[in-house]
Amino acid sequence: MNHRKRLSSRQTSDEQQHTEARQHTESAAREFGSVEELLRHDALHTPVPPAIAVRLQDSLARNPPPRPWWRRWFGSPQ
């Protein structure tokens, strides 16, 4: 009886390890439909270093984006 109990607990332990390894592999392997999807996923999961975030904000504040091409062509006010 004692031998069966140890064998049963060992089998359960092996099954748990196998399940955990499979879940880890499934979460690590991922396919993307396009490059844009890959880049979006990467951008969501990669934090921007604080020093770069500050430099980017300063740069955007100094250089506002240009007017859209259609406003330049049709002379619409800003």
Coordinates of N, CA and C in Angstrom, one line a residue:
M1 N 0.8 -1.2 0.0 CA 0.0 0.0 0.0 C 0.9 1.3 0.0
N2 N 1.9 1.3 0.8 CA 2.8 2.4 0.9 C 3.5 2.7 -0.4
H3 N 3.9 1.6 -1.1 CA 4.5 1.7 -2.4 C 3.6 2.3 -3.4
R4 N 2.3 1.9 -3.4 CA 1.4 2.5 -4.4 C 1.2 4.0 -4.1
K5 N 1.1 4.4 -2.9 CA 0.9 5.8 -2.6 C 2.1 6.6 -3.1
R6 N 3.3 6.1 -2.9 CA 4.5 6.9 -3.4 C 4.5 6.9 -4.9
L7 N 4.1 5.8 -5.6 CA 4.1 5.8 -7.0 C 3.0 6.7 -7.6
S8 N 1.9 6.7 -6.9 CA 0.8 7.6 -7.3 C 1.2 9.1 -7.2
S9 N 1.8 9.4 -6.1 CA 2.2 10.8 -5.9 C 3.4 11.2 -6.9
R10 N 4.2 10.3 -7.2 CA 5.3 10.5 -8.2 C 4.7 10.8 -9.6
Q11 N 3.7 10.0 -10.0 CA 3.0 10.1 -11.2 C 2.3 11.5 -11.3
T12 N 1.7 11.9 -10.2 CA 1.0 13.2 -10.2 C 2.0 14.3 -10.3
S13 N 3.1 14.2 -9.7 CA 4.2 15.2 -9.8 C 4.7 15.3 -11.2
D14 N 4.9 14.1 -11.8 CA 5.4 14.1 -13.2 C 4.4 14.8 -14.2
E15 N 3.1 14.5 -13.9 CA 2.1 15.0 -14.8 C 2.0 16.6 -14.6
Q16 N 2.2 17.0 -13.4 CA 2.1 18.5 -13.1 C 3.3 19.2 -13.8
Q17 N 4.5 18.6 -13.7 CA 5.7 19.1 -14.4 C 5.5 19.2 -15.9
H18 N 4.9 18.1 -16.5 CA 4.7 18.1 -17.9 C 3.7 19.1 -18.3
T19 N 2.6 19.3 -17.5 CA 1.6 20.3 -17.8 C 2.2 21.7 -17.8
E20 N 3.0 22.0 -16.7 CA 3.6 23.3 -16.6 C 4.6 23.6 -17.7
A21 N 5.4 22.6 -18.1 CA 6.3 22.8 -19.2 C 5.6 23.0 -20.5
R22 N 4.5 22.3 -20.8 CA 3.7 22.6 -22.0 C 3.1 24.0 -22.0
Q23 N 2.5 24.4 -20.8 CA 2.0 25.8 -20.8 C 3.0 26.8 -21.0
H24 N 4.2 26.6 -20.5 CA 5.3 27.6 -20.7 C 5.7 27.6 -22.2
T25 N 5.8 26.5 -22.8 CA 6.1 26.4 -24.2 C 5.0 27.1 -25.1
E26 N 3.8 26.8 -24.7 CA 2.7 27.5 -25.5 C 2.7 29.0 -25.3
S27 N 3.0 29.5 -24.1 CA 3.0 30.9 -23.9 C 4.3 31.5 -24.6
A28 N 5.3 30.8 -24.7 CA 6.6 31.3 -25.3 C 6.5 31.4 -26.8
A29 N 5.9 30.4 -27.4 CA 5.8 30.3 -28.9 C 4.5 31.0 -29.3
R30 N 4.7 32.0 -30.2 CA 3.6 32.7 -30.7 C 3.8 33.1 -32.1
E31 N 2.7 32.9 -32.9 CA 2.8 33.3 -34.3 C 2.0 34.6 -34.6
F32 N 2.5 35.4 -35.5 CA 1.9 36.6 -35.9 C 1.5 36.6 -37.3
G33 N 0.4 37.2 -37.6 CA -0.1 37.2 -39.0 C 0.6 38.2 -39.9
S34 N 1.2 39.2 -39.3 CA 1.9 40.2 -40.1 C 3.0 40.8 -39.2
V35 N 3.9 41.5 -39.9 CA 5.0 42.2 -39.2 C 4.4 43.3 -38.3
E36 N 3.3 44.0 -38.8 CA 2.7 45.1 -38.0 C 2.1 44.5 -36.7
E37 N 1.6 43.3 -36.8 CA 1.0 42.7 -35.6 C 2.2 42.4 -34.6
L38 N 3.3 41.9 -35.1 CA 4.4 41.6 -34.2 C 4.9 42.9 -33.6
L39 N 5.0 44.0 -34.4 CA 5.5 45.3 -33.8 C 4.5 45.8 -32.8
R40 N 3.2 45.7 -33.0 CA 2.3 46.2 -32.0 C 2.4 45.4 -30.7
H41 N 2.5 44.1 -30.8 CA 2.7 43.2 -29.6 C 4.0 43.6 -28.9
D42 N 5.1 43.8 -29.6 CA 6.3 44.2 -29.0 C 6.2 45.5 -28.3
A43 N 5.6 46.5 -28.9 CA 5.4 47.8 -28.4 C 4.6 47.8 -27.1
L44 N 3.6 46.9 -27.0 CA 2.8 46.8 -25.8 C 3.5 46.2 -24.7
H45 N 4.5 45.3 -25.0 CA 5.1 44.5 -23.9 C 6.6 44.9 -23.6
T46 N 7.0 46.0 -24.3 CA 8.4 46.5 -24.1 C 8.3 47.9 -23.5
P47 N 8.7 48.0 -22.2 CA 8.6 49.4 -21.6 C 9.7 50.3 -22.2
V48 N 9.3 51.6 -22.3 CA 10.3 52.6 -22.8 C 11.1 53.1 -21.7
P49 N 12.4 53.1 -21.8 CA 13.2 53.6 -20.7 C 12.9 55.1 -20.4
P50 N 12.8 55.5 -19.2 CA 12.4 56.8 -18.8 C 13.2 57.9 -19.5
A51 N 14.5 57.8 -19.6 CA 15.4 58.8 -20.3 C 14.9 59.0 -21.7
I52 N 14.6 58.0 -22.4 CA 14.2 58.1 -23.8 C 12.8 58.7 -23.9
A53 N 11.9 58.4 -23.0 CA 10.6 59.0 -23.0 C 10.7 60.5 -22.8
V54 N 11.5 60.9 -21.9 CA 11.7 62.4 -21.6 C 12.2 63.1 -22.9
R55 N 13.2 62.5 -23.5 CA 13.8 63.1 -24.7 C 12.8 63.1 -25.9
L56 N 12.0 62.1 -26.0 CA 11.0 62.1 -27.0 C 9.9 63.2 -26.8
Q57 N 9.5 63.3 -25.5 CA 8.5 64.4 -25.2 C 9.1 65.8 -25.5
D58 N 10.3 66.0 -25.2 CA 11.0 67.3 -25.4 C 11.0 67.5 -26.9
S59 N 11.4 66.5 -27.7 CA 11.5 66.7 -29.1 C 10.2 67.0 -29.8
L60 N 9.1 66.3 -29.3 CA 7.8 66.6 -29.9 C 7.3 68.0 -29.5
A61 N 7.6 68.5 -28.3 CA 7.2 69.8 -27.9 C 7.9 70.9 -28.8
R62 N 9.2 70.6 -29.1 CA 9.9 71.6 -29.9 C 9.5 71.6 -31.4
N63 N 9.2 70.5 -31.9 CA 8.9 70.3 -33.3 C 7.5 69.8 -33.5
P64 N 6.5 70.7 -33.6 CA 5.2 70.2 -33.9 C 5.0 69.6 -35.2
P65 N 4.1 68.6 -35.4 CA 4.0 67.9 -36.7 C 3.6 68.9 -37.8
P66 N 4.0 68.7 -39.0 CA 3.6 69.5 -40.1 C 2.1 69.4 -40.4
R67 N 1.6 70.4 -41.2 CA 0.2 70.3 -41.6 C 0.0 69.2 -42.6
P68 N -1.1 68.5 -42.5 CA -1.3 67.4 -43.5 C -1.3 67.9 -44.9
W69 N -0.9 67.1 -45.9 CA -0.8 67.4 -47.3 C -2.1 68.0 -47.9
W70 N -3.2 67.4 -47.5 CA -4.4 67.9 -48.0 C -4.8 69.3 -47.6
R71 N -4.4 69.7 -46.4 CA -4.6 71.1 -46.0 C -3.7 72.0 -46.7
R72 N -2.5 71.6 -47.0 CA -1.6 72.5 -47.8 C -2.1 72.6 -49.2
W73 N -2.6 71.6 -49.8 CA -3.1 71.6 -51.2 C -4.3 72.4 -51.4
F74 N -5.3 72.3 -50.4 CA -6.6 72.9 -50.6 C -6.6 74.2 -49.8
G75 N -5.6 74.6 -49.1 CA -5.5 75.9 -48.4 C -6.4 76.0 -47.2
S76 N -6.8 74.9 -46.6 CA -7.7 75.0 -45.4 C -6.9 75.6 -44.3
P77 N -7.6 76.4 -43.5 CA -7.0 76.9 -42.3 C -6.5 75.8 -41.3
Q78 N -5.6 76.2 -40.5 CA -5.1 75.2 -39.5 C -6.1 75.0 -38.5

